[in-house]
DNA sequence: AGTTGAGCGACAGCTTCCCGACAGCTCCCC
DNA sequence: GGGGAGCTGTCGGGAAGCTGTCGCTCAACT
């Protein structure tokens, strides 16, 4: 995996007036080994940016006081080119367009799934880190996933996955060969606030299996059930 | 083992309005060499958190007065990023917890097994301590247990264990070469309040033996009976 | 040899998992 | 803006695997 090997330890600044959200993002980032700092107002965000020198910023557009765009403008005015990923509420269609045209590097609609946010942050970092040539390709056994082209292959065979299947598989691949519980998968791949305590994960896994292992005789299964615990993606765990 | 060697002595705060439970957890933790403090109300919990500066918190969600969510909010509001493991009753509350765990925190449903709680606490500490990838592997003789992949091997041979077998073996491995009574094993591995005063432990041990020592000639037995007392896991104890 | 504790086969109840069928939703195309 | 296609999640039946009880047998210590 090791994308962004250049960066010692990614420094992330999260600016969101909703403390639980800001902390959520910061916590997840720390668990990835990043350094993360939060700010709950635009002013504070600017202050922290000045002293912390983040490598990337997550910025909510709806801020009391100076709003997201204001923060971005002032960031740029101070000469920093740090990449920014916006967060925005569901409705603001106007916001989306504006966000991108006004210098953001990416944006995400709330409520989002943490894995998706992290994936985007990694992408943005990768792009801004250097020549845009370093592809990010995950690989487990003869299964590969190109995060740029979104192509997933089992050996030669190209798989066609739905968005959810793609996300679940990516999470499994990134964590392989660690065993993940259904709760972990649910928590990371679905939007925060998702209610469905049901067997969604089982279902998606089952669909994934059919596509991955839809064995043209060829393959031993890659997704394994660990009964009473969860799932793993790995080769021939015997 | 010794994950988190950085931390001198883990400082644990337990917040639960049921004193026996809180004390149970604190006692087990102290027995592990941790420092543990208990609080029986949310208010008290916040107070203790402020002065004690725990490394990790066990928090019951059903609290009189300020409930678990309230405590969490106020903890976070005060800027503490201390990781939290939640306790919750079997019913619907579990649903609401889910969202809280995606940061990497965790939760457990009551009644729980003490060893499982300790295992989760260790995992959370390990992950929040640093870059998320330090593996935790237990080893006794030629027997190894990888807590991330849940792979257990006797030499090369991969064993397939059921959840209960896995838990019992983990406990034996963690305590090796200490002799454990059946009561200790029962108390740590089964949920507190478990009725079966029966010979469950014997049975699981017997099943474990068959799998571990299912000797392809290769092995001397690892699980030894100390008649009239209990079991030990160790190499060639004779 | 007797007594007591341990081992373990067999079975039944229960939990967990898998996945077919279906319905609501969204997004896209015409 | 109406119709269609594909995606997502719910429900529920059925299968598989896990757990604990019973009770007999075996081993160890006295």
Coordinates of C-alpha atoms (C1' of nucleotides) in Angstrom, one line a residue:
Chain A
X1 CA 0.0 0.0 0.0
X2 CA 2.4 2.7 1.2
X3 CA 1.2 5.5 -1.0
X4 CA 2.7 8.8 0.1
X5 CA 5.9 7.3 1.3
X6 CA 7.5 10.7 1.0
X7 CA 5.5 12.2 3.8
X8 CA 6.8 11.2 7.1
X9 CA 3.6 11.4 8.9
X10 CA 0.7 13.2 7.3
X11 CA -0.4 16.3 9.2
X12 CA -4.1 16.9 8.9
X13 CA -6.2 19.8 10.0
X14 CA -9.9 19.4 10.4
X15 CA -12.1 22.4 10.5
X16 CA -15.8 21.7 11.4
X17 CA -18.1 23.4 13.8
X18 CA -19.7 20.1 14.7
X19 CA -17.2 18.7 17.3
X20 CA -18.3 15.1 17.0
X21 CA -17.7 15.1 13.2
X22 CA -14.3 16.9 13.5
X23 CA -13.2 14.5 16.2
X24 CA -14.4 11.5 14.3
X25 CA -12.3 12.5 11.3
X26 CA -9.3 13.3 13.5
X27 CA -9.6 10.0 15.3
X28 CA -9.8 7.9 12.2
X29 CA -6.8 9.8 10.8
X30 CA -4.8 9.1 14.0
X31 CA -5.6 5.5 13.8
X32 CA -4.0 5.6 10.3
X33 CA -0.9 6.9 11.9
X34 CA -1.5 10.5 10.9
X35 CA -1.2 13.6 13.1
X36 CA -4.5 15.4 13.3
X37 CA -5.6 18.7 14.8
X38 CA -9.1 20.0 15.0
X39 CA -10.7 23.5 15.0
X40 CA -14.3 24.3 15.5
X41 CA -14.4 27.8 14.0
X42 CA -12.9 29.4 10.9
X43 CA -10.8 31.8 12.9
X44 CA -9.4 29.0 15.0
X45 CA -8.8 27.0 11.8
X46 CA -6.7 29.7 10.4
X47 CA -4.8 30.1 13.6
X48 CA -4.0 26.4 13.7
X49 CA -3.1 26.3 10.1
X50 CA -0.5 29.0 10.7
X51 CA 1.2 27.2 13.5
X52 CA 0.6 23.5 12.6
X53 CA 1.4 23.6 8.9
X54 CA -0.8 20.8 7.8
X55 CA -0.2 18.7 4.7
X56 CA -3.9 18.7 4.0
X57 CA -7.1 20.3 5.3
X58 CA -10.6 19.1 5.7
X59 CA -12.9 22.1 5.7
X60 CA -16.6 22.3 6.4
X61 CA -18.3 24.9 4.2
X62 CA -21.0 25.8 6.8
X63 CA -19.0 27.6 9.5
X64 CA -20.2 30.3 11.8
X65 CA -18.3 33.5 11.4
X66 CA -15.9 33.2 8.5
X67 CA -17.3 30.4 6.3
X68 CA -15.4 27.8 4.4
X69 CA -14.7 29.8 1.3
X70 CA -13.5 32.6 3.5
X71 CA -11.1 30.3 5.3
X72 CA -9.8 29.0 2.0
X73 CA -9.3 32.5 0.6
X74 CA -7.4 33.6 3.6
X75 CA -5.3 30.5 3.5
X76 CA -4.3 31.1 0.0
X77 CA -3.8 34.8 0.7
X78 CA -1.2 33.8 3.2
X79 CA 0.6 32.0 0.4
X80 CA 0.0 28.4 1.4
X81 CA -0.9 25.9 -1.3
X82 CA -2.0 23.2 1.1
X83 CA -4.7 21.0 -0.5
X84 CA -8.2 21.3 0.8
X85 CA -11.1 18.9 0.8
X86 CA -14.5 20.4 1.5
X87 CA -17.4 19.0 3.5
X88 CA -20.8 20.2 2.6
X89 CA -24.4 19.4 3.5
X90 CA -26.5 17.3 1.3
X91 CA -28.7 19.9 -0.3
X92 CA -26.4 22.7 -1.4
X93 CA -26.1 21.8 -5.0
X94 CA -24.7 25.3 -5.5
X95 CA -22.1 24.6 -3.0
X96 CA -20.7 21.7 -4.9
X97 CA -20.0 23.5 -8.0
X98 CA -18.8 26.5 -6.2
X99 CA -16.5 24.5 -4.0
X100 CA -14.6 23.1 -6.8
X101 CA -14.5 26.2 -8.8
X102 CA -13.2 28.1 -5.9
X103 CA -10.0 26.2 -5.4
X104 CA -10.9 23.1 -3.4
X105 CA -9.2 20.0 -4.4
X106 CA -12.2 17.7 -3.7
X107 CA -15.4 17.6 -1.7
X108 CA -17.6 15.2 0.1
X109 CA -21.3 15.4 1.0
X110 CA -22.4 14.9 4.6
X111 CA -23.1 12.4 5.9
X112 CA -20.1 10.6 4.4
X113 CA -18.4 7.2 5.1
X114 CA -15.1 7.5 6.8
X115 CA -13.4 5.1 4.4
X116 CA -14.4 7.2 1.5
X117 CA -13.1 10.3 3.1
X118 CA -9.8 8.7 3.9
X119 CA -9.6 7.4 0.4
X120 CA -10.1 10.9 -1.1
X121 CA -7.6 12.4 1.2
X122 CA -5.0 9.8 0.2
X123 CA -5.8 10.5 -3.5
X124 CA -5.4 14.2 -3.1
X125 CA -2.2 13.8 -1.2
X126 CA -0.9 11.5 -3.8
X127 CA -1.7 13.9 -6.6
X128 CA -0.3 16.9 -4.9
X129 CA 2.8 15.1 -3.6
X130 CA 4.5 14.8 -6.9
X131 CA 4.3 13.9 -10.5
X132 CA 0.9 12.6 -10.8
X133 CA 2.2 9.3 -12.0
X134 CA 2.2 7.2 -8.9
X135 CA -0.8 4.9 -9.3
X136 CA -2.3 3.4 -6.3
X137 CA -2.9 -0.3 -6.9
X138 CA -4.0 -2.6 -4.1
X139 CA -3.2 -6.2 -4.5
X140 CA -4.1 -9.4 -2.6
X141 CA -3.2 -12.6 -4.3
X142 CA -4.3 -12.4 -7.9
X143 CA -6.8 -9.7 -7.1
X144 CA -5.9 -6.1 -7.9
X145 CA -7.7 -2.8 -7.5
X146 CA -6.6 0.3 -9.2
X147 CA -7.9 3.2 -7.2
X148 CA -7.4 5.7 -10.1
X149 CA -9.3 3.8 -12.8
X150 CA -11.4 1.9 -10.3
X151 CA -10.6 -1.2 -12.3
X152 CA -10.8 -4.4 -10.3
X153 CA -9.4 -7.7 -11.7
X154 CA -9.2 -11.2 -10.6
X155 CA -6.3 -12.4 -12.5
X156 CA -7.1 -11.2 -16.0
X157 CA -10.8 -11.1 -15.6
X158 CA -12.2 -7.6 -15.1
X159 CA -14.9 -7.4 -12.5
X160 CA -17.8 -5.0 -12.6
X161 CA -18.6 -3.9 -9.1
X162 CA -21.3 -1.7 -7.7
X163 CA -20.2 1.3 -5.6
X164 CA -21.0 -0.4 -2.3
X165 CA -19.3 -3.6 -3.4
X166 CA -16.2 -1.6 -4.4
X167 CA -16.0 0.1 -1.1
X168 CA -16.4 -3.0 1.0
X169 CA -13.8 -4.8 -1.1
X170 CA -11.4 -1.9 -0.8
X171 CA -11.7 -1.9 2.9
X172 CA -11.1 -5.6 3.0
X173 CA -8.1 -5.3 0.7
X174 CA -6.6 -2.4 2.7
X175 CA -6.8 -4.3 5.9
X176 CA -5.9 -7.7 4.6
X177 CA -5.0 -10.1 6.1
X178 CA -6.6 -8.7 9.3
X179 CA -10.0 -10.2 10.2
X180 CA -12.7 -7.6 10.3
X181 CA -16.0 -7.8 12.1
X182 CA -19.2 -7.0 10.4
X183 CA -19.6 -4.0 12.7
X184 CA -16.2 -2.6 11.6
X185 CA -17.1 -2.9 8.0
X186 CA -20.4 -1.3 8.6
X187 CA -18.9 1.5 10.5
X188 CA -16.3 2.3 8.0
X189 CA -18.0 1.8 4.7
X190 CA -21.5 3.1 5.4
X191 CA -22.3 6.7 6.2
X192 CA -22.2 7.6 9.8
X193 CA -25.7 7.7 11.0
X194 CA -26.7 4.7 8.9
X195 CA -29.4 2.8 10.8
X196 CA -29.5 -0.6 9.2
X197 CA -28.4 -3.0 11.9
X198 CA -29.3 -5.7 9.5
X199 CA -27.4 -8.2 7.5
X200 CA -26.4 -5.7 4.8
X201 CA -22.8 -6.6 5.2
X202 CA -23.5 -10.3 4.8
X203 CA -25.4 -9.5 1.7
X204 CA -22.8 -7.4 0.1
X205 CA -20.1 -10.0 0.9
X206 CA -22.3 -12.7 -0.6
X207 CA -22.7 -10.6 -3.8
X208 CA -19.0 -9.9 -3.8
X209 CA -18.1 -13.5 -3.4
X210 CA -20.2 -14.4 -6.4
X211 CA -18.3 -11.9 -8.5
X212 CA -14.8 -12.7 -7.2
X213 CA -15.0 -16.4 -6.9
X214 CA -17.5 -16.9 -9.7
X215 CA -15.1 -19.5 -10.5
X216 CA -14.3 -20.2 -14.0
X217 CA -12.9 -23.1 -12.2
X218 CA -9.9 -20.9 -11.7
X219 CA -9.9 -19.7 -8.2
X220 CA -9.8 -20.6 -4.6
X221 CA -12.0 -18.3 -2.7
X222 CA -10.5 -15.1 -1.3
X223 CA -13.1 -13.9 1.1
X224 CA -13.2 -16.2 4.1
X225 CA -15.8 -16.3 6.9
X226 CA -14.5 -16.4 10.4
X227 CA -17.5 -17.8 12.1
X228 CA -18.6 -15.9 15.1
X229 CA -16.3 -13.1 14.3
X230 CA -16.2 -11.6 10.8
X231 CA -14.6 -11.8 7.4
X232 CA -11.0 -11.8 6.0
X233 CA -9.7 -11.3 2.6
X234 CA -6.6 -13.4 2.0
X235 CA -5.2 -16.1 -0.1
X236 CA -5.6 -19.8 0.6
X237 CA -5.8 -19.6 4.4
X238 CA -6.2 -23.3 4.1
Chain B
X1 CA 3.4 -9.6 23.7
X2 CA 4.0 -6.3 25.5
X3 CA 2.3 -4.1 23.1
X4 CA 2.2 -0.5 24.2
X5 CA 5.6 -0.7 26.0
X6 CA 5.6 3.0 25.7
X7 CA 3.0 3.3 28.3
X8 CA 4.5 2.9 31.7
X9 CA 1.4 1.7 33.3
X10 CA -1.9 1.9 31.6
X11 CA -4.3 4.2 33.4
X12 CA -7.9 3.0 33.1
X13 CA -11.1 4.8 34.1
X14 CA -14.3 2.7 34.5
X15 CA -17.6 4.5 34.5
X16 CA -20.6 2.2 35.3
X17 CA -23.4 2.7 37.7
X18 CA -23.4 -0.9 38.7
X19 CA -20.6 -1.0 41.3
X20 CA -20.0 -4.8 41.1
X21 CA -19.4 -4.5 37.4
X22 CA -17.2 -1.4 37.6
X23 CA -15.2 -3.0 40.4
X24 CA -14.9 -6.3 38.5
X25 CA -13.3 -4.5 35.6
X26 CA -11.1 -2.4 37.7
X27 CA -9.9 -5.5 39.6
X28 CA -9.0 -7.4 36.6
X29 CA -7.2 -4.5 35.1
X30 CA -5.2 -4.0 38.3
X31 CA -4.3 -7.6 38.3
X32 CA -2.8 -7.0 34.8
X33 CA -0.7 -4.3 36.4
X34 CA -2.8 -1.3 35.3
X35 CA -3.9 1.6 37.3
X36 CA -7.7 1.7 37.5
X37 CA -10.1 4.1 38.9
X38 CA -13.9 3.7 39.0
X39 CA -16.8 6.1 38.9
X40 CA -20.5 5.2 39.5
X41 CA -22.1 8.3 37.9
X42 CA -21.5 10.3 34.8
X43 CA -20.6 13.5 36.7
X44 CA -18.1 11.6 38.8
X45 CA -16.7 10.0 35.7
X46 CA -16.0 13.4 34.2
X47 CA -14.5 14.7 37.4
X48 CA -12.2 11.7 37.6
X49 CA -11.3 11.9 34.0
X50 CA -10.2 15.5 34.5
X51 CA -7.9 14.7 37.4
X52 CA -6.8 11.2 36.6
X53 CA -6.0 11.6 32.9
X54 CA -6.7 8.0 31.9
X55 CA -5.2 6.4 28.8
X56 CA -8.5 4.7 28.1
X57 CA -12.0 4.7 29.4
X58 CA -14.7 2.0 29.8
X59 CA -18.0 3.7 29.7
X60 CA -21.5 2.3 30.3
X61 CA -24.1 4.0 28.2
X62 CA -26.9 3.5 30.6
X63 CA -26.1 5.9 33.4
X64 CA -28.4 7.8 35.7
X65 CA -28.1 11.6 35.3
X66 CA -25.7 12.4 32.5
X67 CA -25.8 9.3 30.3
X68 CA -23.0 7.7 28.4
X69 CA -23.4 9.8 25.3
X70 CA -23.5 13.0 27.4
X71 CA -20.3 12.0 29.2
X72 CA -18.6 11.3 25.8
X73 CA -19.7 14.6 24.4
X74 CA -18.3 16.5 27.4
X75 CA -15.1 14.5 27.4
X76 CA -14.6 15.4 23.8
X77 CA -15.7 19.0 24.3
X78 CA -13.0 19.3 26.9
X79 CA -10.5 18.4 24.2
X80 CA -9.6 14.9 25.4
X81 CA -9.1 12.4 22.6
X82 CA -8.8 9.5 25.1
X83 CA -10.1 6.3 23.5
X84 CA -13.4 4.9 24.8
X85 CA -14.8 1.4 24.9
X86 CA -18.6 1.4 25.5
X87 CA -20.7 -1.0 27.4
X88 CA -24.3 -1.4 26.5
X89 CA -27.2 -3.6 27.2
X90 CA -28.2 -6.3 24.7
X91 CA -31.2 -4.3 23.3
X92 CA -31.6 -1.5 20.8
X93 CA -29.1 0.9 22.3
X94 CA -26.4 -1.1 20.5
X95 CA -27.6 0.5 17.4
X96 CA -26.9 4.0 18.4
X97 CA -23.5 3.0 19.5
X98 CA -22.4 1.8 16.2
X99 CA -21.8 5.2 14.8
X100 CA -19.5 6.0 17.7
X101 CA -17.2 3.2 17.1
X102 CA -16.0 4.1 13.7
X103 CA -13.2 6.3 15.0
X104 CA -11.6 3.1 16.3
X105 CA -13.2 3.1 19.6
X106 CA -15.1 -0.1 20.4
X107 CA -18.1 -1.4 22.3
X108 CA -19.2 -4.5 24.1
X109 CA -22.6 -5.9 24.9
X110 CA -23.4 -6.8 28.5
X111 CA -23.0 -9.3 29.9
X112 CA -19.5 -9.6 28.5
X113 CA -16.5 -11.8 29.2
X114 CA -13.7 -10.2 31.1
X115 CA -11.0 -11.5 28.8
X116 CA -12.8 -10.2 25.8
X117 CA -13.0 -6.7 27.3
X118 CA -9.4 -6.8 28.2
X119 CA -8.5 -7.9 24.7
X120 CA -10.4 -5.1 23.2
X121 CA -8.9 -2.6 25.5
X122 CA -5.5 -3.8 24.5
X123 CA -6.4 -3.6 20.8
X124 CA -7.6 -0.1 21.1
X125 CA -4.6 1.0 23.0
X126 CA -2.3 -0.6 20.5
X127 CA -3.9 1.0 17.6
X128 CA -4.1 4.4 19.1
X129 CA -0.5 4.2 20.3
X130 CA 1.0 4.5 16.9
X131 CA 0.9 3.6 13.3
X132 CA -1.8 1.1 13.1
X133 CA 0.3 -1.8 12.0
X134 CA 2.1 -3.4 14.9
X135 CA 0.9 -6.9 15.0
X136 CA 0.2 -8.7 18.2
X137 CA 1.4 -12.3 18.2
X138 CA 1.4 -14.5 21.2
X139 CA 3.8 -17.4 21.3
X140 CA 4.3 -20.4 23.5
X141 CA 6.7 -23.0 22.3
X142 CA 5.9 -23.7 18.7
X143 CA 2.4 -22.5 19.1
X144 CA 1.6 -19.0 17.8
X145 CA -1.5 -16.9 17.8
X146 CA -1.9 -13.8 15.7
X147 CA -4.6 -11.7 17.2
X148 CA -5.1 -9.6 14.1
X149 CA -5.5 -12.4 11.6
X150 CA -6.8 -14.8 14.2
X151 CA -4.4 -17.4 12.8
X152 CA -3.3 -20.0 15.2
X153 CA -0.5 -22.4 14.3
X154 CA 1.2 -25.3 15.8
X155 CA 4.5 -25.1 14.1
X156 CA 3.5 -24.9 10.4
X157 CA 0.1 -26.5 10.8
X158 CA -2.8 -24.0 10.8
X159 CA -5.4 -24.8 13.3
X160 CA -9.1 -23.9 12.9
X161 CA -10.6 -23.0 16.2
X162 CA -14.1 -22.1 17.2
X163 CA -14.7 -18.8 19.1
X164 CA -14.7 -20.4 22.5
X165 CA -11.7 -22.5 21.9
X166 CA -9.9 -19.4 20.6
X167 CA -10.7 -17.5 23.7
X168 CA -9.7 -20.2 26.1
X169 CA -6.5 -20.7 24.3
X170 CA -5.7 -17.1 24.2
X171 CA -6.2 -16.9 28.0
X172 CA -3.9 -19.9 28.5
X173 CA -1.3 -18.4 26.3
X174 CA -1.4 -15.0 27.9
X175 CA -1.0 -16.5 31.3
X176 CA 1.5 -19.2 30.4
X177 CA 3.3 -20.7 32.3
X178 CA 1.0 -19.9 35.1
X179 CA -1.4 -22.7 36.2
X180 CA -5.0 -21.6 36.0
X181 CA -7.9 -23.2 37.8
X182 CA -11.0 -24.1 35.9
X183 CA -12.9 -21.5 37.9
X184 CA -10.5 -18.8 36.7
X185 CA -10.9 -19.8 33.1
X186 CA -14.6 -19.9 33.5
X187 CA -14.7 -16.5 35.1
X188 CA -12.5 -14.9 32.5
X189 CA -13.6 -16.4 29.3
X190 CA -17.3 -16.8 29.9
X191 CA -19.7 -13.9 30.4
X192 CA -20.0 -13.0 34.0
X193 CA -23.2 -14.4 35.3
X194 CA -22.8 -17.6 33.2
X195 CA -24.8 -20.4 34.9
X196 CA -23.1 -23.5 33.7
X197 CA -21.2 -24.7 36.7
X198 CA -20.6 -27.7 34.7
X199 CA -17.6 -29.2 33.1
X200 CA -17.6 -26.9 30.1
X201 CA -14.0 -26.0 30.6
X202 CA -12.9 -29.6 30.6
X203 CA -14.8 -30.1 27.5
X204 CA -13.3 -27.1 25.6
X205 CA -9.8 -28.1 26.8
X206 CA -10.4 -31.5 25.6
X207 CA -11.4 -30.3 22.2
X208 CA -8.5 -27.9 22.2
X209 CA -6.1 -30.7 23.0
X210 CA -7.3 -32.7 20.1
X211 CA -6.7 -29.9 17.8
X212 CA -3.3 -28.8 19.2
X213 CA -1.8 -32.1 19.9
X214 CA -3.6 -34.1 17.2
X215 CA -0.2 -35.2 16.9
X216 CA 1.1 -35.9 13.5
X217 CA 3.7 -37.6 15.6
X218 CA 5.2 -34.2 15.8
X219 CA 4.4 -32.8 19.1
X220 CA 4.6 -33.2 22.8
X221 CA 1.4 -32.0 24.4
X222 CA 1.3 -28.3 25.4
X223 CA -1.8 -28.3 27.7
X224 CA -1.1 -30.0 30.9
X225 CA -3.5 -31.0 33.6
X226 CA -2.6 -30.2 37.2
X227 CA -4.8 -32.6 38.9
X228 CA -7.0 -31.2 41.6
X229 CA -6.1 -27.7 40.5
X230 CA -6.3 -26.8 36.9
X231 CA -4.5 -26.4 33.6
X232 CA -1.3 -24.9 32.3
X233 CA -0.1 -24.2 28.8
X234 CA 3.7 -24.7 28.5
X235 CA 6.3 -26.7 26.8
X236 CA 7.4 -30.0 28.1
X237 CA 6.6 -29.3 31.7
X238 CA 7.7 -32.4 33.4
Chain C
dA1 C1' -8.9 -51.6 45.6
dG2 C1' -11.7 -47.7 46.4
dT3 C1' -12.5 -43.0 45.7
dT4 C1' -12.5 -38.9 43.3
dG5 C1' -11.5 -36.0 39.6
dA6 C1' -10.8 -35.8 34.6
dG7 C1' -11.7 -37.1 29.6
dC8 C1' -14.6 -37.3 26.1
dG9 C1' -18.4 -39.5 22.8
dA10 C1' -23.0 -38.4 21.4
dC11 C1' -26.8 -35.6 21.0
dA12 C1' -30.0 -31.7 20.9
dG13 C1' -30.9 -26.8 20.9
dC14 C1' -29.4 -22.8 19.5
dT15 C1' -26.8 -19.2 17.0
dT16 C1' -24.8 -17.6 12.9
dC17 C1' -24.5 -17.4 8.2
dC18 C1' -26.0 -17.6 3.4
dC19 C1' -28.7 -16.2 -0.2
dG20 C1' -33.2 -16.1 -3.1
dA21 C1' -37.0 -13.1 -3.8
dC22 C1' -38.8 -8.7 -3.8
dA23 C1' -39.7 -3.6 -3.3
dG24 C1' -38.2 1.2 -3.0
dC25 C1' -35.0 4.5 -4.8
dT26 C1' -32.0 6.9 -7.8
dC27 C1' -30.2 8.1 -11.8
dC28 C1' -30.2 8.3 -16.7
dC29 C1' -31.9 8.4 -21.2
dC30 C1' -35.2 9.5 -24.4
Chain D
dG1 C1' -40.7 14.3 -17.0
dG2 C1' -41.9 9.5 -17.8
dG3 C1' -40.1 5.1 -18.2
dG4 C1' -36.5 1.9 -17.4
dA5 C1' -32.4 -0.1 -15.5
dG6 C1' -29.5 -1.0 -11.9
dC7 C1' -28.5 -0.6 -7.0
dT8 C1' -29.5 -1.2 -2.2
dG9 C1' -31.6 -3.0 1.7
dT10 C1' -35.5 -6.1 4.1
dC11 C1' -37.4 -10.4 5.0
dG12 C1' -37.3 -15.0 5.9
dG13 C1' -36.3 -20.0 5.1
dG14 C1' -32.9 -23.3 5.3
dA15 C1' -28.3 -25.1 6.2
dA16 C1' -24.2 -25.4 8.8
dG17 C1' -21.6 -25.0 12.7
dC18 C1' -21.1 -24.3 17.7
dT19 C1' -22.0 -25.1 22.6
dG20 C1' -23.3 -27.3 26.7
dT21 C1' -25.6 -31.5 29.1
dC22 C1' -25.5 -36.2 30.3
dG23 C1' -23.3 -40.0 31.6
dC24 C1' -20.1 -43.5 31.1
dT25 C1' -15.1 -44.6 31.2
dC26 C1' -10.6 -43.9 32.5
dA27 C1' -6.7 -42.4 35.3
dA28 C1' -4.6 -40.9 39.6
dC29 C1' -3.8 -40.6 44.3
dT30 C1' -4.5 -42.8 48.9

